[in-house]
mmCIF file of C-alpha atoms and ligand atoms in Angstrom:
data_model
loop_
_atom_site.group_PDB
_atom_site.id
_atom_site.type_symbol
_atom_site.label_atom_id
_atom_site.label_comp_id
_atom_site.label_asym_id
_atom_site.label_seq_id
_atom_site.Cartn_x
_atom_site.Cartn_y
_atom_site.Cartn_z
ATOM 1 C CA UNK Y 1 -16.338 2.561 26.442
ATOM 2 C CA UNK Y 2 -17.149 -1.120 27.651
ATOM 3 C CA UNK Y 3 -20.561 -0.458 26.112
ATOM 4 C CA UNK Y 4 -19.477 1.057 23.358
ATOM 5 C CA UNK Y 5 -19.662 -2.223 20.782
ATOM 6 C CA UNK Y 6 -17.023 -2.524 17.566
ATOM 7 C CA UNK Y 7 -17.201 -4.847 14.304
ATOM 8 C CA UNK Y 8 -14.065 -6.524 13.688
ATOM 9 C CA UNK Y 9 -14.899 -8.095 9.926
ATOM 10 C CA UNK Y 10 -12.061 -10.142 9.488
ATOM 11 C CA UNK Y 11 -8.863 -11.434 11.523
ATOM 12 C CA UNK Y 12 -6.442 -8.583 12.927
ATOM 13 C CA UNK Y 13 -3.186 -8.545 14.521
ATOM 14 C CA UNK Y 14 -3.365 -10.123 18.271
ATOM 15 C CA UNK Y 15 -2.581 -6.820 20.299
ATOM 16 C CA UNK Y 16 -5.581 -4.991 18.525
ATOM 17 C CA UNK Y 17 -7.827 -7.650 19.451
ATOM 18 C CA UNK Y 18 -6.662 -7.757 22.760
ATOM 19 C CA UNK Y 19 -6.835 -3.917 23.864
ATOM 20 C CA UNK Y 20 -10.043 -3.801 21.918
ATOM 21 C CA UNK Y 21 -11.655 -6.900 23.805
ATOM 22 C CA UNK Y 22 -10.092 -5.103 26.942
ATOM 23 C CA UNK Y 23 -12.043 -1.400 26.180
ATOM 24 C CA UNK Y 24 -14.743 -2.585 23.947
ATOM 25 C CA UNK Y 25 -17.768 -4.976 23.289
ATOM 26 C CA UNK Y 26 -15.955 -6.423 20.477
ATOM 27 C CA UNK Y 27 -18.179 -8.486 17.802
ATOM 28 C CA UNK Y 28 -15.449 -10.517 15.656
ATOM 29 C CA UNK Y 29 -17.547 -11.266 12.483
ATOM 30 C CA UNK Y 30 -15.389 -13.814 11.058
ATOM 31 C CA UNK Y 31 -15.656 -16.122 13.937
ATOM 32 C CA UNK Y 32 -19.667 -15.861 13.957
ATOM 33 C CA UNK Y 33 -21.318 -19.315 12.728
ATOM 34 C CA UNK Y 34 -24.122 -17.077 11.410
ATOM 35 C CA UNK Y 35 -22.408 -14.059 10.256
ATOM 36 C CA UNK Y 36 -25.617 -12.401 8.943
ATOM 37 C CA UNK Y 37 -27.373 -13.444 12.256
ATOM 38 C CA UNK Y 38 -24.400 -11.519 14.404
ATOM 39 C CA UNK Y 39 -25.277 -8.262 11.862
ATOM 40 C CA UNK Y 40 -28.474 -8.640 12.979
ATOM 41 C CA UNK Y 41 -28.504 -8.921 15.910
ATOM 42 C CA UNK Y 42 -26.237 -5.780 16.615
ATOM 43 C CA UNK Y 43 -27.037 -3.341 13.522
ATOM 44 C CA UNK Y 44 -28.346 -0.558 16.119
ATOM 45 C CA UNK Y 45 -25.435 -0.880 18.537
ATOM 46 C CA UNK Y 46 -22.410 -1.166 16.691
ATOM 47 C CA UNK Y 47 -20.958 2.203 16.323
ATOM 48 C CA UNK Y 48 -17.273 1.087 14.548
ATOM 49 C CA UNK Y 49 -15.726 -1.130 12.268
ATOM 50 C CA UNK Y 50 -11.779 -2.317 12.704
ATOM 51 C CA UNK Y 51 -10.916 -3.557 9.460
ATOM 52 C CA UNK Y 52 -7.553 -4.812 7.987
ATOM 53 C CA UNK Y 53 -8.314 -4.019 4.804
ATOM 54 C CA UNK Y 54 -9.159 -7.769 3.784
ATOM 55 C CA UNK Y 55 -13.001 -7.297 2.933
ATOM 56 C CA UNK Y 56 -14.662 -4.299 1.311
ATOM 57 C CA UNK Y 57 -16.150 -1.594 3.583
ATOM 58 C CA UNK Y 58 -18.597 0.071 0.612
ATOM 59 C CA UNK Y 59 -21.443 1.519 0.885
ATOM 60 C CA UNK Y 60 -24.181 -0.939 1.228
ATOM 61 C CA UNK Y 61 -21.991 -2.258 3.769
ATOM 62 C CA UNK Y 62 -21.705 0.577 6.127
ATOM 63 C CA UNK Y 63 -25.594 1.476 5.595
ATOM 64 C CA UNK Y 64 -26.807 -1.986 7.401
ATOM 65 C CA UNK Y 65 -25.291 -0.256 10.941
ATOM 66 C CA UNK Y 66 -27.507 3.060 11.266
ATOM 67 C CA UNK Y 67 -25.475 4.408 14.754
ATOM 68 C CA UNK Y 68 -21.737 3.703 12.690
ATOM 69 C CA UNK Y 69 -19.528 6.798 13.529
ATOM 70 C CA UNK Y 70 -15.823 5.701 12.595
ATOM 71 C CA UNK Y 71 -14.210 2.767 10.609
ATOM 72 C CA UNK Y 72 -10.757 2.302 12.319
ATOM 73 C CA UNK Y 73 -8.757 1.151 9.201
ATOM 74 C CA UNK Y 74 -5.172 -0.558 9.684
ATOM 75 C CA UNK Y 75 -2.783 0.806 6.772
ATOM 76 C CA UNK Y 76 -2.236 4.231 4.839
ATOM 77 C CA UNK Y 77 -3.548 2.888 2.324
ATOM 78 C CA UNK Y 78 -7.712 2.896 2.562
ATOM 79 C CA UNK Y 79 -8.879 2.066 -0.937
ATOM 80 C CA UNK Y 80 -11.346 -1.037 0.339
ATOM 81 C CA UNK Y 81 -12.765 1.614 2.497
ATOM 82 C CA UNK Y 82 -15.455 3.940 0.416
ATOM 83 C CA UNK Y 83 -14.586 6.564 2.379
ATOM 84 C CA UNK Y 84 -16.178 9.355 0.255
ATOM 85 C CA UNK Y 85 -19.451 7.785 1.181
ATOM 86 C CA UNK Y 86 -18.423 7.721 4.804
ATOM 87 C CA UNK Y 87 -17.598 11.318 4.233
ATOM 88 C CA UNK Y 88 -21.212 12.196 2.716
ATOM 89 C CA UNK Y 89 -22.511 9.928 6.103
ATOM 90 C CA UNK Y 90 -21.397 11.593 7.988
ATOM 91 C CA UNK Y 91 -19.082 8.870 9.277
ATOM 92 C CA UNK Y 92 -15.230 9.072 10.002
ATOM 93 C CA UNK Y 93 -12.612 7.199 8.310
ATOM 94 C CA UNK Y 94 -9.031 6.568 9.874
ATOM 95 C CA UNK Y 95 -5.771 5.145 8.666
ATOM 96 C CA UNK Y 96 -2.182 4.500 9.805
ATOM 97 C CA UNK Y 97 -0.106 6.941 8.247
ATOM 98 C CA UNK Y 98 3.137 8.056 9.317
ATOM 99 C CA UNK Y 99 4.403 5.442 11.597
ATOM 100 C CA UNK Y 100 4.989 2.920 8.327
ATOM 101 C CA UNK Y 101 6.833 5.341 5.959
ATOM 102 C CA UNK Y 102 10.285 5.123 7.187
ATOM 103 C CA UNK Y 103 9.755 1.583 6.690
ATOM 104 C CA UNK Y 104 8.210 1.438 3.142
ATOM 105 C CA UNK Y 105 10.591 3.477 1.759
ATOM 106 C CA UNK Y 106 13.392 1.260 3.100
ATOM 107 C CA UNK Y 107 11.533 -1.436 1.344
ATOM 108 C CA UNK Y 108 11.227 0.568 -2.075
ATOM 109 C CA UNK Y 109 14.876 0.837 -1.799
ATOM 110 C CA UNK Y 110 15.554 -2.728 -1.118
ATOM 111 C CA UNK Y 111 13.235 -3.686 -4.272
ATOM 112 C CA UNK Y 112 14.658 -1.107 -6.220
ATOM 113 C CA UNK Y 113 18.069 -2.442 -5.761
ATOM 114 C CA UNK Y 114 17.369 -5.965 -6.035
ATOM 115 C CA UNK Y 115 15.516 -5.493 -9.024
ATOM 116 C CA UNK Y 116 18.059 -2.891 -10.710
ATOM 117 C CA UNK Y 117 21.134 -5.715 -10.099
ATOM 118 C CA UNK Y 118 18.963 -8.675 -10.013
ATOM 119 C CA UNK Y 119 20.075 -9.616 -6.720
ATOM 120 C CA UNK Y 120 16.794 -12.419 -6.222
ATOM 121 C CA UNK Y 121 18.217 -13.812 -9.213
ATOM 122 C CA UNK Y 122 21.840 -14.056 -8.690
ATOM 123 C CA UNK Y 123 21.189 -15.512 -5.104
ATOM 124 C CA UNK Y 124 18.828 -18.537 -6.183
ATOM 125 C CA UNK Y 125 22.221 -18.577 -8.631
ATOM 126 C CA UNK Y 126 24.724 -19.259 -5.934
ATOM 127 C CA UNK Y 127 21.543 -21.579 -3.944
ATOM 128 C CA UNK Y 128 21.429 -23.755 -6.888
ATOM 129 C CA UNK Y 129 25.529 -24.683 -6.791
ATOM 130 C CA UNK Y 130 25.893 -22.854 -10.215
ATOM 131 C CA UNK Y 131 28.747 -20.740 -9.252
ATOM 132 C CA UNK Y 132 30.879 -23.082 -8.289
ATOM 133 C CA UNK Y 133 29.938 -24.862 -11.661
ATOM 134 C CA UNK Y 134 29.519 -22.826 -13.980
ATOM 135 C CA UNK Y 135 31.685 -19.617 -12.787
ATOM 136 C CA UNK Y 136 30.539 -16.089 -11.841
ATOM 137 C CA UNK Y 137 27.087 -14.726 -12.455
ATOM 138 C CA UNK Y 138 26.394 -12.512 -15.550
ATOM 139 C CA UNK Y 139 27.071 -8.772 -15.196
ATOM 140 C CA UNK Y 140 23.757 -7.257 -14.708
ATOM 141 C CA UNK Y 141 22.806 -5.115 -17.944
ATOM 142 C CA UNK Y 142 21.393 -2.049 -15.649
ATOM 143 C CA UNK Y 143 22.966 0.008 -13.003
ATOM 144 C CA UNK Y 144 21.634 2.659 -10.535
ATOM 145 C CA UNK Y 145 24.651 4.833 -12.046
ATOM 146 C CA UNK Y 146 23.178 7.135 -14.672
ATOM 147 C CA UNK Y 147 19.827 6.512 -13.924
ATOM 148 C CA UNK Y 148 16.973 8.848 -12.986
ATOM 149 C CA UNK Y 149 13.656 7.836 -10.652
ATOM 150 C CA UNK Y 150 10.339 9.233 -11.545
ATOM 151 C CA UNK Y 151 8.431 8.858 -8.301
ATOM 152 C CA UNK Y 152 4.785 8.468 -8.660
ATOM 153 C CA UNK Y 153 3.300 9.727 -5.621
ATOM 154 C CA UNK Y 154 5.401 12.270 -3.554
ATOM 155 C CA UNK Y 155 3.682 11.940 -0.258
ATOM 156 C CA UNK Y 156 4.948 10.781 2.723
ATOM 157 C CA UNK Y 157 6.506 7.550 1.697
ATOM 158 C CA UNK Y 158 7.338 9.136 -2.034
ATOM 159 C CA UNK Y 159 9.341 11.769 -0.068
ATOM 160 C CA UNK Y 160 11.033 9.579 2.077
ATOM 161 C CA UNK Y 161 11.851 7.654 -1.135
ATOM 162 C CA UNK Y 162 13.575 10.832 -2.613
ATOM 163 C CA UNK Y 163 15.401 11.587 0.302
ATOM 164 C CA UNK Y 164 17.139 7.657 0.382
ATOM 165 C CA UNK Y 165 17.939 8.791 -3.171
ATOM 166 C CA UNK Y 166 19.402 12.215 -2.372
ATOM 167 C CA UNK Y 167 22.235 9.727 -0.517
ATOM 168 C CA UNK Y 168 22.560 7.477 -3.459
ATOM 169 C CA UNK Y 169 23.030 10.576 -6.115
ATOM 170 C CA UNK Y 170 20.342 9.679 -8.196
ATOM 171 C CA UNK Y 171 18.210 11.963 -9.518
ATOM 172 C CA UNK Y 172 14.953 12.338 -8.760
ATOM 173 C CA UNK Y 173 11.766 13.198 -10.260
ATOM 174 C CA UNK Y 174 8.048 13.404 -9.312
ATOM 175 C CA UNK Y 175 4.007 12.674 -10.840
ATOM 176 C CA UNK Y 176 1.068 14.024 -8.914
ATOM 177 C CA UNK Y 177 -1.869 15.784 -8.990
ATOM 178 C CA UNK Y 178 -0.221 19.024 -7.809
ATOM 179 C CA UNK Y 179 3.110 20.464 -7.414
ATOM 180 C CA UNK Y 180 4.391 19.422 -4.094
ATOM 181 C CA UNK Y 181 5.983 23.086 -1.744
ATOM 182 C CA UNK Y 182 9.610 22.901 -0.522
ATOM 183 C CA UNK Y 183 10.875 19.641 -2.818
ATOM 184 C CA UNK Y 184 14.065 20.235 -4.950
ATOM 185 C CA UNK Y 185 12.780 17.915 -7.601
ATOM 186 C CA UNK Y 186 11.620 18.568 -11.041
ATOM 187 C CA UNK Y 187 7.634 18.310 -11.725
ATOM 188 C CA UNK Y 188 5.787 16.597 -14.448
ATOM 189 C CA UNK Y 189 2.357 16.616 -14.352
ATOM 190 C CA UNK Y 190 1.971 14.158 -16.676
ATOM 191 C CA UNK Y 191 2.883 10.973 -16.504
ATOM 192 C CA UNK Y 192 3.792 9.882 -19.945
ATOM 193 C CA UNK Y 193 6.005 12.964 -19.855
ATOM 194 C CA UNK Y 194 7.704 12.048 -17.002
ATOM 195 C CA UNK Y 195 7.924 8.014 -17.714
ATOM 196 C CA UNK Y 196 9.741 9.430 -21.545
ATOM 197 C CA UNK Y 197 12.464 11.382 -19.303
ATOM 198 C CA UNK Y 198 13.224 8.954 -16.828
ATOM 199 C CA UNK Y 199 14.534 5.470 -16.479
ATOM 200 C CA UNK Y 200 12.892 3.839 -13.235
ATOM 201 C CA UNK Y 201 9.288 4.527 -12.507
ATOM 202 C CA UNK Y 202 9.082 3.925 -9.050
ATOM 203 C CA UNK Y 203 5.341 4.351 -8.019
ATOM 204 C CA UNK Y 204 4.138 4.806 -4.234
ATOM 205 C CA UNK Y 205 0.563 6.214 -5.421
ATOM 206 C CA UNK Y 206 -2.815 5.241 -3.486
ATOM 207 C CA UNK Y 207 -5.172 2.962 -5.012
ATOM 208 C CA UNK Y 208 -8.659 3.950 -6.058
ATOM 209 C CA UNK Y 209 -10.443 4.604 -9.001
ATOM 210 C CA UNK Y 210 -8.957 8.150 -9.535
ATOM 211 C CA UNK Y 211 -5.441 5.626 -9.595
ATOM 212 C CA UNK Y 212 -6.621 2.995 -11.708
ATOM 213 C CA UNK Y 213 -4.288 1.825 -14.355
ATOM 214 C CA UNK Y 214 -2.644 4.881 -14.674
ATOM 215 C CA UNK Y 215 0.527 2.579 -15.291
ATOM 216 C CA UNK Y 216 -0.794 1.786 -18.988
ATOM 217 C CA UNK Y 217 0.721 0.828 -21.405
ATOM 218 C CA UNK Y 218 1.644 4.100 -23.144
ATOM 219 C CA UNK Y 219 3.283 4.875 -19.769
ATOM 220 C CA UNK Y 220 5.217 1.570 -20.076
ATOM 221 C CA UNK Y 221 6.300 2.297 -23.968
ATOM 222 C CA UNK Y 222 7.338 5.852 -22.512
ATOM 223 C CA UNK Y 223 9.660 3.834 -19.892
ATOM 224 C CA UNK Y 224 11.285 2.070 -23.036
ATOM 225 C CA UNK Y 225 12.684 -1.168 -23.402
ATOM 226 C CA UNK Y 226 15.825 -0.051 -21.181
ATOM 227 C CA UNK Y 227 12.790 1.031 -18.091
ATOM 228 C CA UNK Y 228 12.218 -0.494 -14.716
ATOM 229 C CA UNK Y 229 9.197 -0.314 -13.122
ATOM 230 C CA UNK Y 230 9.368 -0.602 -9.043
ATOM 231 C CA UNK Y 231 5.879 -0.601 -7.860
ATOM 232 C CA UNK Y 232 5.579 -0.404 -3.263
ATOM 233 C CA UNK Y 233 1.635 1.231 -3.729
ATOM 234 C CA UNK Y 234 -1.298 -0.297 -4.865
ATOM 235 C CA UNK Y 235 -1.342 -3.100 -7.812
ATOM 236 C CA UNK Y 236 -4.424 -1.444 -9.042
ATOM 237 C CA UNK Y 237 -2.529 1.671 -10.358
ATOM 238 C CA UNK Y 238 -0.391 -0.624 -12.521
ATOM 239 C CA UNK Y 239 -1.836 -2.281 -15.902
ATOM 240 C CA UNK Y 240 -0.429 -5.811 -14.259
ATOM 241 C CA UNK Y 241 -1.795 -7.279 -18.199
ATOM 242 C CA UNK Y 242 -0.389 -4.584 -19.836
ATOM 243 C CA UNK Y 243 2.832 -4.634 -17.809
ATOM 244 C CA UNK Y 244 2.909 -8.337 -18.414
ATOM 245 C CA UNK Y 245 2.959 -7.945 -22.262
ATOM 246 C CA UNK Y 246 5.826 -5.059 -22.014
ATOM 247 C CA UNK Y 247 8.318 -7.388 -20.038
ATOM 248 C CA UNK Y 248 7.280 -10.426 -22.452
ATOM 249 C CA UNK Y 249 8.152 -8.312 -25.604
ATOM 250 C CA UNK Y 250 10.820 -6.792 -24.263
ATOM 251 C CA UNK Y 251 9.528 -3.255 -24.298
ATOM 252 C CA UNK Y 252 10.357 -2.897 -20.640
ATOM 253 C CA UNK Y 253 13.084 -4.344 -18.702
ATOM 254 C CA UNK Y 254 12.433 -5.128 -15.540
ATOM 255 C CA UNK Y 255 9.834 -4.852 -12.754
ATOM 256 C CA UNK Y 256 10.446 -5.199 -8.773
ATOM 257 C CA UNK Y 257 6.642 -5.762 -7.445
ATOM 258 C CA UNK Y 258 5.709 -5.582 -3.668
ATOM 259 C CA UNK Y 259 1.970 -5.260 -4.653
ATOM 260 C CA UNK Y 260 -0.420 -6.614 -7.091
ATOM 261 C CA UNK Y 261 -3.716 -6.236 -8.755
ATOM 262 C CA UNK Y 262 -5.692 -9.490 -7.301
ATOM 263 C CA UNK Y 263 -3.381 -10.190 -4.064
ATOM 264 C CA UNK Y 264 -2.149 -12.826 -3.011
ATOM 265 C CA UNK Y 265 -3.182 -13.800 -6.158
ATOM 266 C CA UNK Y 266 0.531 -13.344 -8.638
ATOM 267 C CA UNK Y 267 -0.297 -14.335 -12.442
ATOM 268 C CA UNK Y 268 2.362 -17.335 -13.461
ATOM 269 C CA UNK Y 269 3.611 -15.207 -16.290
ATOM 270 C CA UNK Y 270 5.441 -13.086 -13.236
ATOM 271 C CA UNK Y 271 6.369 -16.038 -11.828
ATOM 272 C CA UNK Y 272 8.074 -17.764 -14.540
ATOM 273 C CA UNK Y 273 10.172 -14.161 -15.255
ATOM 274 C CA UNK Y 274 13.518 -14.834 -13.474
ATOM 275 C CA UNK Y 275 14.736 -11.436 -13.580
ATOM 276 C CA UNK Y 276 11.395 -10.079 -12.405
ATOM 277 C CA UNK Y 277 11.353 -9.004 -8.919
ATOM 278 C CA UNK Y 278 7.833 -10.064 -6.674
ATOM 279 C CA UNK Y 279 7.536 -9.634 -3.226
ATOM 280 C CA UNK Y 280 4.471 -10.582 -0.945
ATOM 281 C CA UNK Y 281 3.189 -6.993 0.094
ATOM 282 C CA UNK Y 282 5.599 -6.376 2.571
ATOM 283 C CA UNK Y 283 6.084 -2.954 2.317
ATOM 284 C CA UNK Y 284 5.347 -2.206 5.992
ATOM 285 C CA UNK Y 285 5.727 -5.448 7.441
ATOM 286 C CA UNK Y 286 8.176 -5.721 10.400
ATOM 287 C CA UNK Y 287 6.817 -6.626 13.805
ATOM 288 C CA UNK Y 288 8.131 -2.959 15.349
ATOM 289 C CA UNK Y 289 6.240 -1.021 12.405
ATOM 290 C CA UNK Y 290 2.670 -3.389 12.282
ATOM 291 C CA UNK Y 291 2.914 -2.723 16.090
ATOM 292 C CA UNK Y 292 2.865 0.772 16.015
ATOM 293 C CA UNK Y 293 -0.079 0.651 13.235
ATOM 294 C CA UNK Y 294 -1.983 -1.358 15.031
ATOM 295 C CA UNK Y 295 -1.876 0.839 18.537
ATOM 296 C CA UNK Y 296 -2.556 3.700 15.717
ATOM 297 C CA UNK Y 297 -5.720 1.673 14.919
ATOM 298 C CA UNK Y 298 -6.880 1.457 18.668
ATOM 299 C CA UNK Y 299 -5.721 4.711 19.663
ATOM 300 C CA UNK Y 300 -7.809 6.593 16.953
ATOM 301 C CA UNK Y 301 -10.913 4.318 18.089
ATOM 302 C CA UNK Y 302 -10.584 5.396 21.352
ATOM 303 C CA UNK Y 303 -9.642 8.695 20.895
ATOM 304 C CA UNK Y 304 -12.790 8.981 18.524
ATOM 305 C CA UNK Y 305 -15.008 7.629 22.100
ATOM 306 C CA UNK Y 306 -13.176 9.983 24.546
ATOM 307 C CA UNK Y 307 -12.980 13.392 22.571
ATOM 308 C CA UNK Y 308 -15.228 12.965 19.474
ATOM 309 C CA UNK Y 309 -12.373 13.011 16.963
ATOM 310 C CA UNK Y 310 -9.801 10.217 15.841
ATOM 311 C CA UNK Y 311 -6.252 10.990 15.815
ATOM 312 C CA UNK Y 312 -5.748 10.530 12.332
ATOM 313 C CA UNK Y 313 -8.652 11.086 10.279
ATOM 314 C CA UNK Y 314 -8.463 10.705 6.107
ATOM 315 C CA UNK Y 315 -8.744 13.930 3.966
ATOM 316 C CA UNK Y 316 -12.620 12.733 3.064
ATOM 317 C CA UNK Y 317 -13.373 12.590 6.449
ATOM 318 C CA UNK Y 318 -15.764 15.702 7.637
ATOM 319 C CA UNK Y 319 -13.884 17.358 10.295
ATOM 320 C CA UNK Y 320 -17.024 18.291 12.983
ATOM 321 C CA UNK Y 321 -15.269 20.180 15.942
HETATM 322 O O1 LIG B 401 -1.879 13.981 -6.365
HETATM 323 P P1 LIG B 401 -1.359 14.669 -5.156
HETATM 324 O O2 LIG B 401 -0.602 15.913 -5.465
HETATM 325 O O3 LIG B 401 -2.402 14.799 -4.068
HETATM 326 O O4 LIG B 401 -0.221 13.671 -4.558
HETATM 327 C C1 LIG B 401 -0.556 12.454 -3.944
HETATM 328 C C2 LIG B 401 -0.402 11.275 -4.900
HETATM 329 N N1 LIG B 401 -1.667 10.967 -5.570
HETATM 330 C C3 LIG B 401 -1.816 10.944 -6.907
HETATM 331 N N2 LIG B 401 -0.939 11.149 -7.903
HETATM 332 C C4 LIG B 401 -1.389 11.083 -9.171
HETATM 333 N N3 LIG B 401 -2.679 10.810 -9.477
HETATM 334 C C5 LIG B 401 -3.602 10.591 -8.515
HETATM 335 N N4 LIG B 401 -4.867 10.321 -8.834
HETATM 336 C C6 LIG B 401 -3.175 10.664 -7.152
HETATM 337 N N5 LIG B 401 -3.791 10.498 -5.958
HETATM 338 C C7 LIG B 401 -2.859 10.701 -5.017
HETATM 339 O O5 LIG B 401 -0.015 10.169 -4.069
HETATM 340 C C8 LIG B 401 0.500 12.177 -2.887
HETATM 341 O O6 LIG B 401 1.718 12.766 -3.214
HETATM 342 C C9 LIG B 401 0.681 10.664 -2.921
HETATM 343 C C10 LIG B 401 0.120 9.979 -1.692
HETATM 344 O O7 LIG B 401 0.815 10.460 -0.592
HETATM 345 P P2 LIG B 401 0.237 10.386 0.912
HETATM 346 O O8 LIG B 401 -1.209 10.691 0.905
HETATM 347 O O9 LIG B 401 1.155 11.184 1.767
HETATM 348 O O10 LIG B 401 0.321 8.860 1.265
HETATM 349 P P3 LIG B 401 1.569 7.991 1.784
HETATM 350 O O11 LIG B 401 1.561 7.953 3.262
HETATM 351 O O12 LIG B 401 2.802 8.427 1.098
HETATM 352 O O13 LIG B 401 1.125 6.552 1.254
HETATM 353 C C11 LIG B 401 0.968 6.330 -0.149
HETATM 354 C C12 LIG B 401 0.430 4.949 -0.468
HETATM 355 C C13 LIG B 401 -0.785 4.488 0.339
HETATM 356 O O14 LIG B 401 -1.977 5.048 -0.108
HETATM 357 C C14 LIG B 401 -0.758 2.995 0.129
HETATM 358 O O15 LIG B 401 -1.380 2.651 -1.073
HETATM 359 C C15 LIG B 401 0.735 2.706 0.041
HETATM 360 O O16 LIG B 401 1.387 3.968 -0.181
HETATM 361 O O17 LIG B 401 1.170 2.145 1.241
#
């Protein structure tokens, strides 16, 4: 595989650098002086990308290397890869699924709570010296008791969402595209429905343009002013303008964000909400869980260059035996 040569676009973690310097001619595009130049140089012998998901893998992209079989994408989530092109390509597609959903859904929980009982808020409380001066913190208006989540999403991570919630005793609820075999939960397929009946909308959807802004604002007004809206997916799949509006009006409570629409970009409205829950894409982001997603993202490489197939292809991928 030494001759085999991989594009690395931007910066990844150091142990997939490493083991792909080790088994790889590995071209790290971000370190190039003349990034075009490197392209150039190495159209016809680059046969994979490792990206991070930093910088878009589209089309017009892809089509400069003609011999590209796989794009070796770190994360589940693979919306700044177009893999339906791939697909059409010819070209595989792999993510990291799997080995980050216990730990995403322990986030969600964590956000979920600290948003519900506005725990951020409380603590910069206590940090500031107010309790001792001014006495205990306000009693937070919402509870988890009586309240029903309307999961967006019940995939992997949604389902290991539910299942953290099955221990709580809250009910649970669930939007998708299809009905979902084997789940005790109830099934809306549509959203507003769902967002009407429920109290927290806690969405763990991809992003993409079949996502996009699904979280409008007739979702939010069918939330109500008493909703909370936990989002651990993609930022896209929220209106973040239209969800800014809702908590400035008051027509939604609360909102406990681990994702945004222009990252790390967070608008200053957000910021200046005190009650407002924002976290900086974290989801997945403990050094035992980014290690095992990065070996994911070598092993599939490598598995692609021993035995023609990657270990964990995406659904748009064409499956050639
Ligand atoms: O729609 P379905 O029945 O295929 O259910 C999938 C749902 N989903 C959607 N729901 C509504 N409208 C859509 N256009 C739509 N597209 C997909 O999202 C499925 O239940 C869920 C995704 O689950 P998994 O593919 O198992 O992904 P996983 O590992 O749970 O990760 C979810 C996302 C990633 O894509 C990243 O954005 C983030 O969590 O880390």
């Amino acid at each position: 595989m030494r001759n085999t040569h991989v594009l690395m676009p931007g910066p990844m973690a150091r142990t997939i650098v490493e083991q792909l310097d080790a088994n790889f001619t590995l071209h790290k595009l971000w370190e190039a002086e003349d990034p075009d130049r490197l392209i150039a140089d190495n159209a016809e012998r680059i046969e994979a990308i490792a990206t991070g998901g930093h910088r878009s893998v589209d089309g017009p992209f892809m089509q400069r290397f003609p011999n590209l079989k796989i794009v070796a994408n770190f994360g589940v989530g693979y919306d700044t890869v177009d893999a339906a092109w791939a697909g059409q390509h010819g070209i595989y597609v792999s993510n990291t699924p799997d080995v980050l959903t216990e730990e995403v859904a322990d986030t969600a929980l964590g956000l979920l709570l600290m948003t519900v009982r506005q725990l951020s808020e409380s603590e910069r409380y206590l940090r500031a010296g107010r309790w001792e001066k001014e006495g205990a913190f306000a009693l937070t208006k919402a509870t988890l008791r009586n309240r029903t989540v309307g999961i967006v999403g019940l995939g992997r991570i949604g389902k290991a969402i539910a299942r953290r919630l099955d221990a709580f005793r809250v009910p649970v609820a669930y939007h998708g595209r299809s009905e979902q075999a084997g789940v005790p939960y109830r099934y809306y397929d549509d959203l507003k429905a769902m967002a009407s009946d429920v109290d927290i909308l806690l969405s763990v959807a991809p992003g993409g343009p079949s996502t996009h802004h699904m979280i409008s604002t007739e979702v939010l007004d069918a939330l109500g002013p008493d909703g909370i809206l936990v989002n651990v997916g993609r930022g896209s799949v929220v209106d973040e303008a239209a969800l800014i509006a809702a908590l400035k009006e008051g027509r939604l409570m609360s909102a406990g964000l681990d994702v945004f629409e222009n990252e790390p970009h967070v608008p200053a409205e957000l910021m200046a909400m005190e009650h407002v829950v924002l976290l900086p894409h974290v989801g997945s982001a403990s050094v035992h869980t980014r290690q095992q997603m990065g070996q994911l993202v070598v092993d599939n490489l490598k598995s692609y260059f021993e035995t023609g197939k990657p270990l964990t292809p995406v659904a748009e991928t064409p499956l050639r035996d």
